[in-house]
Amino acid sequence: MAAPLAYLMSNDFEPVKVEKLDVSVTSYETNQSATLERAWVERTGPVRAGSDVEVKLLFRTYRGDTVSETVPLKLPANARPGTYSLVIADAPTLTTMEQREMRQNFLPNDLDQLIRAINSLRSNNHLYLRLLRADDGAIVAGEFLQSLPPSVLSVMGTAQGDNVLPTRTASVWEHDLHTDYAIAGSRTLTLALER
Amino acid sequence: MPRRLAAAVLALLVVVTSSPAAQPQFWEIDEAGEFLEGDLLGLSVDAFGRVRLSSAAPVLHNPASPYVWTLARDGKGAIYAGTGNDGKVFKLAGKETTLFFDAPELEVHAVVVGRDGKVYVGTSPDGIVYAVGPDGQPTEFFDPEQRYIWALAFDEKGNLLVATGDEGKVHRVAKDGKSSEVILEGPESHITSLAVDGGRVYAGSSPSGVIYRIDPDAKKAFVLQDTLYREIKALVVGEGGTVYAAAVEGSDKEDPSRAAPMPTAAAVPAGTAEVTVTESFVGILAPQGPVAPGTAKTVESPRTGQTKGALIKILPTGETDVLWSSAEEMPYALRRDKGGVILGTGAKGKLYRVGDDRTWTMLAALPVQQLTAIEAGDDGGIVIATSNPGTLYGFGGGAGDTGTFTSKVLDTETVSSWGRVRGHAEIPAGTQMRLETRSGNTATPDKTWSDWAAVPRGEGEPIPSERARFLQIRAVLEGSKGVSPVLDSIRVAYLQRNLRPQITSITVHPPGEVFQKPLSVTGETEILGLDPALPSGGSQPTPTPMMPVTTYSRKLYQKGLQTFAWKGEDPNGDALVYDIEYRPVHDTRFRPLRAGLTDTVLAWDTSTVPNGRYVVRIVARDTPANPEGLALSGEKESPPFDVDNTPPAVTVELAGQGRVRAVARDDSSLIRKAEYSVDGSRWEDIHPKDGISDSLEETYEFQPRGLGAGPHVVVVRATDLLGNVSTARLNVD
């Protein structure tokens, strides 16, 4: 809570007045943490565009109990055949992966972009699933513009300055799994889409 | 391959690769592609390489944005320009430009003006369509789930069509914005372009470059063409329903467009310019060089897989034609024009007019990287939006006052002296053209280059720039009252400095090792590099140069022959001849062995010289391509090698107790081995008394096997290091 407030109050763009804060606290007397122990895709036949598969997740809690979750993955109807990566990661891991691709610190261009970034901050009780394919895109002014057509890429690719950075992957499906635990861990699965 | 044909091919190869340094070389710029390789400012070029002043292209507005993605024009003639990366829309009314709308998103790829007077702005990412009133007040009109909005258009009923990515869909949004439906949803990631022709809607996609024809009411899409390109960037519909598509990035699939011809002379209408004077700007050096006028030049269409883009025409009957394609330029913008289209390309900011008959003219080259949108301007002109940097230009009207063609840099590969330059041009009264040159010794012109120097008008004046390796030409055209000079060609003569040839390697083969000619004229075995006058060769004189020794030549053995092979190179590509000399190692004076060889292999009959250790020297001369006094030579010595054509002398005697003593002696090479045979039995090795064969004389003592009651004949055979053999006989009673 302190960090987003600090970002807002110390922003370089314009003064911000905070009218109110809504804080909701739920207290537990146990350690509510878990690690991602296993992840696998359960399917009965070939994986094709538009088909449904189940992503199975197995967590181990602080007390050693195992908890399983199933996430339905519906492949987009326009997904192209090829090899995809299914990234399953906790919030810090996914953010680190994105920052690695961005190759520089995020610097918002205006207050709107800063607020959008704060609103999209990730929670530690979520597990994030991203189905990625190799596809060219760009990071422009700190924003991911994934899967761009060649003409746009060629114009942005010849731009002067370092405001545009190329990216090589695009997310075709995303899911945020809310859990009752502070989640840690990540797995990357490979999924081959057949024609 | 028949032998005679193969020999002819070999001879031809040698002739073609000779490039005499003492004769002038010519650099000719006379084709459209050659002019387009340079920089053209204020000039146009047609498909036949005619360069003339283009229309003026004044800057209308510089929005300080890197990209101007799209343009739209309202009924009053105001232009709206959508830009990135700040998501701004500028309004250009008359000469006044204002910030019309600033979207929260980064990019504005689509702007259209509605019948209601509102400007509809499609933004990305997190695509939203805003309806912006004349006062600049926006309302959110349509918010699709897709990330990008690439194109907007109104159908004939006034509904807004919205093309999206990264899910390729076309939405039809009702006039009031309260309802929408998807009229195209396919497997493509992006719908990148839209065009409306009456009740028909056309859409282009990426990444498979599909062109769809949509029946909006039936929500039925028909694939008009599945192109071999990755994106259909722009679509326009011409007269009679002909569809023009700007296709981007050819793929490597099967390529039916390969048959698409390049512009042909027959297809071009007669020139309309009023020609008043035709003159040769400066006289040309008289001798005709290797690039003679009329020399055939082959022009091939690039394969689709190699092309950056193409302009495809699709007739209502479904027939398609590639009107224009390029391996270097990518098309971004299209606009209908009488008898064809206007095409904006990148990355050298060029504007083309392409006709239905495949003729094209490069109308202008602007100092930007991409021409990303074209819209109608005032007085029949057009407005051009550019990217990198983002600028708005006007274009149209009569020829401008001045234009400059700056050629690419000519690399003559050596320091060259310059001959004369000739610009062939039609220069109407009142107009002018001047040529300038500069030279230097760095591949990229910099401060070390000479200054631009004007080529004097008149016969007999050479290029005024300093001798150097690199040269650049500039042609400055000046018009008068809308009339332009027309430049047809520029031709430059230069003379490369002669550079010294080199022998890069000499191979000394083992004594007696020779190679059979791969192609024999007589049908008999002929030895490569052997002087035909020598009886041991047995071949007839041959006028054609021989092939060098290669691993494919059949290896033979012929006593007394010593084969050398070498490689000679000339930086000018001059034809070379070789002189071969030899000397004993202890002597400093070389003696001639052969002169004027064109071969790079020699089989030397060493029986003509005394035994000993020798060195040969190969001298390469470029005299066939250079006059006396300018010709140069380069040489290289071989490593020392032994000549020994005399067999060792062998003596044999009894040594007592049934043993035999043999002594082998050679005057120039080591004794390699010795053997004996009793009464014609098989040879048995014997070893020297000192245990090692390392000298010119070796003594052997041995007990012959099978030497029972006599009589017997013992034969001893000695071989020297070069394979010379002799025997001696001992009778034992």
GROMACS .gro file of N, CA, C and O in nm, chain A residues 69-163:
model
  380
   69GLU      N    1  -0.523  -2.754  -0.818
   69GLU     CA    2  -0.614  -2.662  -0.887
   69GLU      C    3  -0.617  -2.701  -1.035
   69GLU      O    4  -0.518  -2.752  -1.089
   70THR      N    5  -0.726  -2.676  -1.098
   70THR     CA    6  -0.738  -2.700  -1.242
   70THR      C    7  -0.779  -2.570  -1.310
   70THR      O    8  -0.876  -2.507  -1.269
   71VAL      N    9  -0.702  -2.533  -1.410
   71VAL     CA   10  -0.734  -2.410  -1.485
   71VAL      C   11  -0.771  -2.450  -1.627
   71VAL      O   12  -0.690  -2.513  -1.697
   72PRO      N   13  -0.891  -2.420  -1.672
   72PRO     CA   14  -0.927  -2.451  -1.810
   72PRO      C   15  -0.859  -2.354  -1.906
   72PRO      O   16  -0.864  -2.233  -1.885
   73LEU      N   17  -0.795  -2.411  -2.005
   73LEU     CA   18  -0.725  -2.327  -2.105
   73LEU      C   19  -0.796  -2.346  -2.238
   73LEU      O   20  -0.794  -2.456  -2.294
   74LYS      N   21  -0.858  -2.242  -2.286
   74LYS     CA   22  -0.921  -2.249  -2.418
   74LYS      C   23  -0.829  -2.179  -2.517
   74LYS      O   24  -0.806  -2.058  -2.507
   75LEU      N   25  -0.777  -2.257  -2.609
   75LEU     CA   26  -0.685  -2.198  -2.707
   75LEU      C   27  -0.762  -2.109  -2.802
   75LEU      O   28  -0.870  -2.146  -2.848
   76PRO      N   29  -0.707  -1.992  -2.832
   76PRO     CA   30  -0.778  -1.900  -2.923
   76PRO      C   31  -0.803  -1.966  -3.059
   76PRO      O   32  -0.721  -2.044  -3.108
   77ALA      N   33  -0.916  -1.930  -3.116
   77ALA     CA   34  -0.952  -1.990  -3.245
   77ALA      C   35  -0.854  -1.950  -3.355
   77ALA      O   36  -0.839  -2.022  -3.454
   78ASN      N   37  -0.786  -1.837  -3.338
   78ASN     CA   38  -0.693  -1.792  -3.443
   78ASN      C   39  -0.548  -1.823  -3.408
   78ASN      O   40  -0.458  -1.769  -3.469
   79ALA      N   41  -0.529  -1.912  -3.308
   79ALA     CA   42  -0.391  -1.947  -3.271
   79ALA      C   43  -0.326  -2.025  -3.385
   79ALA      O   44  -0.385  -2.119  -3.439
   80ARG      N   45  -0.206  -1.984  -3.420
   80ARG     CA   46  -0.136  -2.049  -3.531
   80ARG      C   47  -0.069  -2.177  -3.484
   80ARG      O   48  -0.026  -2.185  -3.368
   81PRO      N   49  -0.057  -2.275  -3.571
   81PRO     CA   50   0.017  -2.397  -3.533
   81PRO      C   51   0.162  -2.362  -3.498
   81PRO      O   52   0.217  -2.266  -3.550
   82GLY      N   53   0.218  -2.441  -3.409
   82GLY     CA   54   0.357  -2.415  -3.370
   82GLY      C   55   0.377  -2.447  -3.223
   82GLY      O   56   0.291  -2.506  -3.158
   83THR      N   57   0.493  -2.407  -3.175
   83THR     CA   58   0.529  -2.436  -3.036
   83THR      C   59   0.500  -2.315  -2.949
   83THR      O   60   0.540  -2.203  -2.981
   84TYR      N   61   0.433  -2.339  -2.841
   84TYR     CA   62   0.398  -2.232  -2.747
   84TYR      C   63   0.460  -2.265  -2.612
   84TYR      O   64   0.481  -2.381  -2.578
   85SER      N   65   0.484  -2.159  -2.535
   85SER     CA   66   0.532  -2.177  -2.398
   85SER      C   67   0.421  -2.135  -2.302
   85SER      O   68   0.367  -2.024  -2.315
   86LEU      N   69   0.391  -2.222  -2.209
   86LEU     CA   70   0.293  -2.188  -2.105
   86LEU      C   71   0.372  -2.152  -1.980
   86LEU      O   72   0.431  -2.240  -1.916
   87VAL      N   73   0.374  -2.024  -1.949
   87VAL     CA   74   0.448  -1.977  -1.832
   87VAL      C   75   0.350  -1.968  -1.715
   87VAL      O   76   0.244  -1.907  -1.726
   88ILE      N   77   0.386  -2.034  -1.605
   88ILE     CA   78   0.304  -2.030  -1.483
   88ILE      C   79   0.396  -1.974  -1.375
   88ILE      O   80   0.499  -2.034  -1.343
   89ALA      N   81   0.364  -1.858  -1.324
   89ALA     CA   82   0.460  -1.792  -1.237
   89ALA      C   83   0.392  -1.709  -1.130
   89ALA      O   84   0.279  -1.661  -1.149
   90ASP      N   85   0.463  -1.692  -1.018
   90ASP     CA   86   0.414  -1.600  -0.916
   90ASP      C   87   0.440  -1.457  -0.962
   90ASP      O   88   0.508  -1.433  -1.063
   91ALA      N   89   0.388  -1.362  -0.886
   91ALA     CA   90   0.394  -1.222  -0.931
   91ALA      C   91   0.537  -1.171  -0.948
   91ALA      O   92   0.570  -1.115  -1.054
   92PRO      N   93   0.627  -1.189  -0.850
   92PRO     CA   94   0.762  -1.134  -0.869
   92PRO      C   95   0.835  -1.198  -0.987
   92PRO      O   96   0.907  -1.130  -1.060
   93THR      N   97   0.814  -1.330  -1.007
   93THR     CA   98   0.885  -1.398  -1.116
   93THR      C   99   0.838  -1.344  -1.251
   93THR      O  100   0.920  -1.317  -1.340
   94LEU      N  101   0.707  -1.328  -1.268
   94LEU     CA  102   0.656  -1.279  -1.395
   94LEU      C  103   0.702  -1.135  -1.421
   94LEU      O  104   0.741  -1.099  -1.533
   95THR      N  105   0.700  -1.055  -1.316
   95THR     CA  106   0.746  -0.916  -1.332
   95THR      C  107   0.894  -0.912  -1.370
   95THR      O  108   0.935  -0.833  -1.456
   96THR      N  109   0.972  -1.000  -1.308
   96THR     CA  110   1.115  -1.005  -1.343
   96THR      C  111   1.134  -1.045  -1.489
   96THR      O  112   1.217  -0.989  -1.561
   97MET      N  113   1.054  -1.143  -1.533
   97MET     CA  114   1.064  -1.186  -1.674
   97MET      C  115   1.032  -1.070  -1.768
   97MET      O  116   1.099  -1.049  -1.869
   98GLU      N  117   0.929  -0.995  -1.734
   98GLU     CA  118   0.890  -0.883  -1.820
   98GLU      C  119   0.997  -0.774  -1.820
   98GLU      O  120   1.027  -0.715  -1.923
   99GLN      N  121   1.053  -0.749  -1.703
   99GLN     CA  122   1.156  -0.645  -1.696
   99GLN      C  123   1.281  -0.687  -1.773
   99GLN      O  124   1.349  -0.605  -1.832
  100ARG      N  125   1.307  -0.818  -1.771
  100ARG     CA  126   1.422  -0.867  -1.846
  100ARG      C  127   1.401  -0.841  -1.996
  100ARG      O  128   1.491  -0.803  -2.067
  101GLU      N  129   1.279  -0.862  -2.042
  101GLU     CA  130   1.251  -0.838  -2.184
  101GLU      C  131   1.253  -0.689  -2.215
  101GLU      O  132   1.293  -0.646  -2.323
  102MET      N  133   1.212  -0.609  -2.115
  102MET     CA  134   1.208  -0.464  -2.137
  102MET      C  135   1.348  -0.404  -2.137
  102MET      O  136   1.373  -0.302  -2.199
  103ARG      N  137   1.442  -0.469  -2.069
  103ARG     CA  138   1.583  -0.431  -2.068
  103ARG      C  139   1.607  -0.291  -2.012
  103ARG      O  140   1.711  -0.233  -2.034
  104GLN      N  141   1.510  -0.235  -1.948
  104GLN     CA  142   1.531  -0.105  -1.883
  104GLN      C  143   1.420  -0.086  -1.779
  104GLN      O  144   1.317  -0.153  -1.784
  105ASN      N  145   1.441   0.007  -1.689
  105ASN     CA  146   1.339   0.032  -1.588
  105ASN      C  147   1.218   0.101  -1.651
  105ASN      O  148   1.232   0.180  -1.744
  106PHE      N  149   1.102   0.071  -1.595
  106PHE     CA  150   0.979   0.132  -1.644
  106PHE      C  151   0.974   0.279  -1.600
  106PHE      O  152   0.983   0.309  -1.481
  107LEU      N  153   0.962   0.368  -1.695
  107LEU     CA  154   0.947   0.510  -1.664
  107LEU      C  155   0.820   0.560  -1.731
  107LEU      O  156   0.814   0.568  -1.854
  108PRO      N  157   0.716   0.592  -1.653
  108PRO     CA  158   0.591   0.636  -1.715
  108PRO      C  159   0.608   0.770  -1.785
  108PRO      O  160   0.690   0.853  -1.745
  109ASN      N  161   0.527   0.789  -1.891
  109ASN     CA  162   0.533   0.914  -1.967
  109ASN      C  163   0.440   1.020  -1.912
  109ASN      O  164   0.461   1.139  -1.934
  110ASP      N  165   0.333   0.975  -1.846
  110ASP     CA  166   0.239   1.071  -1.789
  110ASP      C  167   0.167   1.006  -1.671
  110ASP      O  168   0.189   0.888  -1.641
  111LEU      N  169   0.082   1.085  -1.607
  111LEU     CA  170   0.014   1.034  -1.487
  111LEU      C  171  -0.080   0.919  -1.522
  111LEU      O  172  -0.093   0.823  -1.447
  112ASP      N  173  -0.147   0.929  -1.638
  112ASP     CA  174  -0.238   0.820  -1.679
  112ASP      C  175  -0.163   0.688  -1.686
  112ASP      O  176  -0.211   0.584  -1.640
  113GLN      N  177  -0.045   0.692  -1.747
  113GLN     CA  178   0.030   0.568  -1.761
  113GLN      C  179   0.077   0.517  -1.625
  113GLN      O  180   0.077   0.396  -1.600
  114LEU      N  181   0.111   0.610  -1.535
  114LEU     CA  182   0.153   0.569  -1.401
  114LEU      C  183   0.037   0.502  -1.327
  114LEU      O  184   0.053   0.397  -1.264
  115ILE      N  185  -0.082   0.561  -1.338
  115ILE     CA  186  -0.198   0.502  -1.268
  115ILE      C  187  -0.231   0.365  -1.328
  115ILE      O  188  -0.263   0.271  -1.256
  116ARG      N  189  -0.221   0.355  -1.461
  116ARG     CA  190  -0.246   0.223  -1.524
  116ARG      C  191  -0.146   0.120  -1.473
  116ARG      O  192  -0.181   0.006  -1.445
  117ALA      N  193  -0.023   0.164  -1.458
  117ALA     CA  194   0.079   0.070  -1.410
  117ALA      C  195   0.052   0.029  -1.266
  117ALA      O  196   0.067  -0.088  -1.230
  118ILE      N  197   0.009   0.125  -1.183
  118ILE     CA  198  -0.020   0.092  -1.042
  118ILE      C  199  -0.140  -0.003  -1.035
  118ILE      O  200  -0.140  -0.100  -0.959
  119ASN      N  201  -0.239   0.024  -1.116
  119ASN     CA  202  -0.357  -0.063  -1.114
  119ASN      C  203  -0.327  -0.204  -1.162
  119ASN      O  204  -0.401  -0.296  -1.134
  120SER      N  205  -0.221  -0.216  -1.240
  120SER     CA  206  -0.190  -0.351  -1.290
  120SER      C  207  -0.082  -0.419  -1.207
  120SER      O  208  -0.031  -0.523  -1.247
  121LEU      N  209  -0.049  -0.361  -1.091
  121LEU     CA  210   0.048  -0.429  -1.003
  121LEU      C  211  -0.007  -0.565  -0.962
  121LEU      O  212  -0.127  -0.581  -0.938
  122ARG      N  213   0.081  -0.661  -0.953
  122ARG     CA  214   0.035  -0.798  -0.929
  122ARG      C  215   0.034  -0.830  -0.780
  122ARG      O  216   0.108  -0.771  -0.701
  123SER      N  217  -0.052  -0.927  -0.747
  123SER     CA  218  -0.070  -0.966  -0.606
  123SER      C  219   0.005  -1.095  -0.580
  123SER      O  220   0.016  -1.182  -0.666
  124ASN      N  221   0.049  -1.111  -0.451
  124ASN     CA  222   0.126  -1.232  -0.420
  124ASN      C  223   0.038  -1.352  -0.392
  124ASN      O  224   0.088  -1.462  -0.374
  125ASN      N  225  -0.094  -1.332  -0.387
  125ASN     CA  226  -0.181  -1.449  -0.371
  125ASN      C  227  -0.245  -1.490  -0.505
  125ASN      O  228  -0.346  -1.556  -0.509
  126HIS      N  229  -0.182  -1.445  -0.613
  126HIS     CA  230  -0.227  -1.486  -0.746
  126HIS      C  231  -0.116  -1.568  -0.813
  126HIS      O  232   0.002  -1.543  -0.789
  127LEU      N  233  -0.160  -1.659  -0.895
  127LEU     CA  234  -0.066  -1.729  -0.982
  127LEU      C  235  -0.103  -1.688  -1.124
  127LEU      O  236  -0.221  -1.690  -1.161
  128TYR      N  237  -0.001  -1.655  -1.202
  128TYR     CA  238  -0.026  -1.597  -1.334
  128TYR      C  239   0.011  -1.698  -1.443
  128TYR      O  240   0.121  -1.755  -1.439
  129LEU      N  241  -0.081  -1.719  -1.532
  129LEU     CA  242  -0.058  -1.813  -1.643
  129LEU      C  243  -0.058  -1.734  -1.774
  129LEU      O  244  -0.149  -1.655  -1.800
  130ARG      N  245   0.045  -1.755  -1.854
  130ARG     CA  246   0.058  -1.685  -1.984
  130ARG      C  247   0.096  -1.788  -2.090
  130ARG      O  248   0.195  -1.859  -2.074
  131LEU      N  249   0.020  -1.792  -2.198
  131LEU     CA  250   0.055  -1.878  -2.310
  131LEU      C  251   0.124  -1.790  -2.415
  131LEU      O  252   0.062  -1.698  -2.470
  132LEU      N  253   0.251  -1.817  -2.438
  132LEU     CA  254   0.332  -1.729  -2.523
  132LEU      C  255   0.372  -1.799  -2.652
  132LEU      O  256   0.397  -1.918  -2.654
  133ARG      N  257   0.378  -1.722  -2.759
  133ARG     CA  258   0.432  -1.773  -2.884
  133ARG      C  259   0.537  -1.674  -2.935
  133ARG      O  260   0.539  -1.557  -2.894
  134ALA      N  261   0.624  -1.725  -3.023
  134ALA     CA  262   0.726  -1.637  -3.081
  134ALA      C  263   0.657  -1.542  -3.179
  134ALA      O  264   0.594  -1.587  -3.275
  135ASP      N  265   0.666  -1.416  -3.152
  135ASP     CA  266   0.602  -1.316  -3.238
  135ASP      C  267   0.667  -1.181  -3.209
  135ASP      O  268   0.689  -1.146  -3.094
  136ASP      N  269   0.695  -1.108  -3.315
  136ASP     CA  270   0.765  -0.982  -3.298
  136ASP      C  271   0.672  -0.871  -3.251
  136ASP      O  272   0.559  -0.859  -3.299
  137GLY      N  273   0.721  -0.793  -3.160
  137GLY     CA  274   0.647  -0.677  -3.112
  137GLY      C  275   0.745  -0.570  -3.068
  137GLY      O  276   0.862  -0.573  -3.108
  138ALA      N  277   0.697  -0.478  -2.987
  138ALA     CA  278   0.784  -0.370  -2.943
  138ALA      C  279   0.737  -0.318  -2.809
  138ALA      O  280   0.620  -0.333  -2.771
  139ILE      N  281   0.831  -0.261  -2.738
  139ILE     CA  282   0.796  -0.187  -2.616
  139ILE      C  283   0.813  -0.040  -2.651
  139ILE      O  284   0.922   0.004  -2.688
  140VAL      N  285   0.704   0.032  -2.644
  140VAL     CA  286   0.706   0.174  -2.680
  140VAL      C  287   0.667   0.255  -2.558
  140VAL      O  288   0.559   0.234  -2.502
  141ALA      N  289   0.757   0.342  -2.519
  141ALA     CA  290   0.732   0.427  -2.402
  141ALA      C  291   0.687   0.344  -2.282
  141ALA      O  292   0.593   0.380  -2.212
  142GLY      N  293   0.749   0.230  -2.265
  142GLY     CA  294   0.719   0.145  -2.151
  142GLY      C  295   0.597   0.057  -2.167
  142GLY      O  296   0.565  -0.020  -2.078
  143GLU      N  297   0.528   0.063  -2.278
  143GLU     CA  298   0.409  -0.019  -2.301
  143GLU      C  299   0.442  -0.134  -2.395
  143GLU      O  300   0.508  -0.113  -2.497
  144PHE      N  301   0.394  -0.253  -2.360
  144PHE     CA  302   0.414  -0.369  -2.446
  144PHE      C  303   0.316  -0.362  -2.564
  144PHE      O  304   0.195  -0.361  -2.544
  145LEU      N  305   0.371  -0.358  -2.683
  145LEU     CA  306   0.288  -0.369  -2.803
  145LEU      C  307   0.326  -0.501  -2.869
  145LEU      O  308   0.418  -0.508  -2.951
  146GLN      N  309   0.258  -0.605  -2.830
  146GLN     CA  310   0.298  -0.737  -2.877
  146GLN      C  311   0.233  -0.768  -3.012
  146GLN      O  312   0.130  -0.710  -3.046
  147SER      N  313   0.298  -0.858  -3.085
  147SER     CA  314   0.243  -0.909  -3.211
  147SER      C  315   0.203  -0.796  -3.305
  147SER      O  316   0.086  -0.776  -3.333
  148LEU      N  317   0.301  -0.725  -3.354
  148LEU     CA  318   0.272  -0.614  -3.446
  148LEU      C  319   0.289  -0.660  -3.591
  148LEU      O  320   0.373  -0.744  -3.621
  149PRO      N  321   0.212  -0.603  -3.683
  149PRO     CA  322   0.230  -0.636  -3.825
  149PRO      C  323   0.367  -0.587  -3.874
  149PRO      O  324   0.424  -0.494  -3.817
  150PRO      N  325   0.418  -0.647  -3.981
  150PRO     CA  326   0.552  -0.612  -4.029
  150PRO      C  327   0.568  -0.465  -4.064
  150PRO      O  328   0.673  -0.407  -4.040
  151SER      N  329   0.463  -0.403  -4.119
  151SER     CA  330   0.478  -0.263  -4.160
  151SER      C  331   0.498  -0.173  -4.039
  151SER      O  332   0.579  -0.080  -4.041
  152VAL      N  333   0.424  -0.199  -3.933
  152VAL     CA  334   0.439  -0.118  -3.812
  152VAL      C  335   0.575  -0.142  -3.748
  152VAL      O  336   0.644  -0.050  -3.704
  153LEU      N  337   0.616  -0.270  -3.746
  153LEU     CA  338   0.747  -0.302  -3.689
  153LEU      C  339   0.858  -0.232  -3.765
  153LEU      O  340   0.954  -0.183  -3.706
  154SER      N  341   0.846  -0.228  -3.897
  154SER     CA  342   0.954  -0.168  -3.976
  154SER      C  343   0.961  -0.018  -3.952
  154SER      O  344   1.069   0.039  -3.949
  155VAL      N  345   0.846   0.047  -3.935
  155VAL     CA  346   0.848   0.191  -3.907
  155VAL      C  347   0.905   0.216  -3.768
  155VAL      O  348   0.993   0.300  -3.749
  156MET      N  349   0.859   0.139  -3.670
  156MET     CA  350   0.909   0.160  -3.534
  156MET      C  351   1.055   0.118  -3.522
  156MET      O  352   1.130   0.174  -3.443
  157GLY      N  353   1.093   0.019  -3.600
  157GLY     CA  354   1.231  -0.031  -3.594
  157GLY      C  355   1.331   0.069  -3.644
  157GLY      O  356   1.449   0.060  -3.611
  158THR      N  357   1.287   0.163  -3.726
  158THR     CA  358   1.381   0.263  -3.778
  158THR      C  359   1.373   0.393  -3.700
  158THR      O  360   1.434   0.491  -3.738
  159ALA      N  361   1.297   0.390  -3.589
  159ALA     CA  362   1.284   0.513  -3.510
  159ALA      C  363   1.416   0.549  -3.445
  159ALA      O  364   1.493   0.462  -3.405
  160GLN      N  365   1.440   0.678  -3.436
  160GLN     CA  366   1.561   0.725  -3.369
  160GLN      C  367   1.539   0.718  -3.218
  160GLN      O  368   1.428   0.725  -3.169
  161GLY      N  369   1.649   0.705  -3.145
  161GLY     CA  370   1.640   0.704  -3.000
  161GLY      C  371   1.608   0.566  -2.945
  161GLY      O  372   1.594   0.470  -3.020
  162ASP      N  373   1.597   0.557  -2.815
  162ASP     CA  374   1.579   0.426  -2.752
  162ASP      C  375   1.440   0.410  -2.694
  162ASP      O  376   1.418   0.334  -2.602
  163ASN      N  377   1.344   0.484  -2.748
  163ASN     CA  378   1.208   0.478  -2.696
  163ASN      C  379   1.136   0.352  -2.740
  163ASN      O  380   1.031   0.318  -2.690
   0.00000   0.00000   0.00000
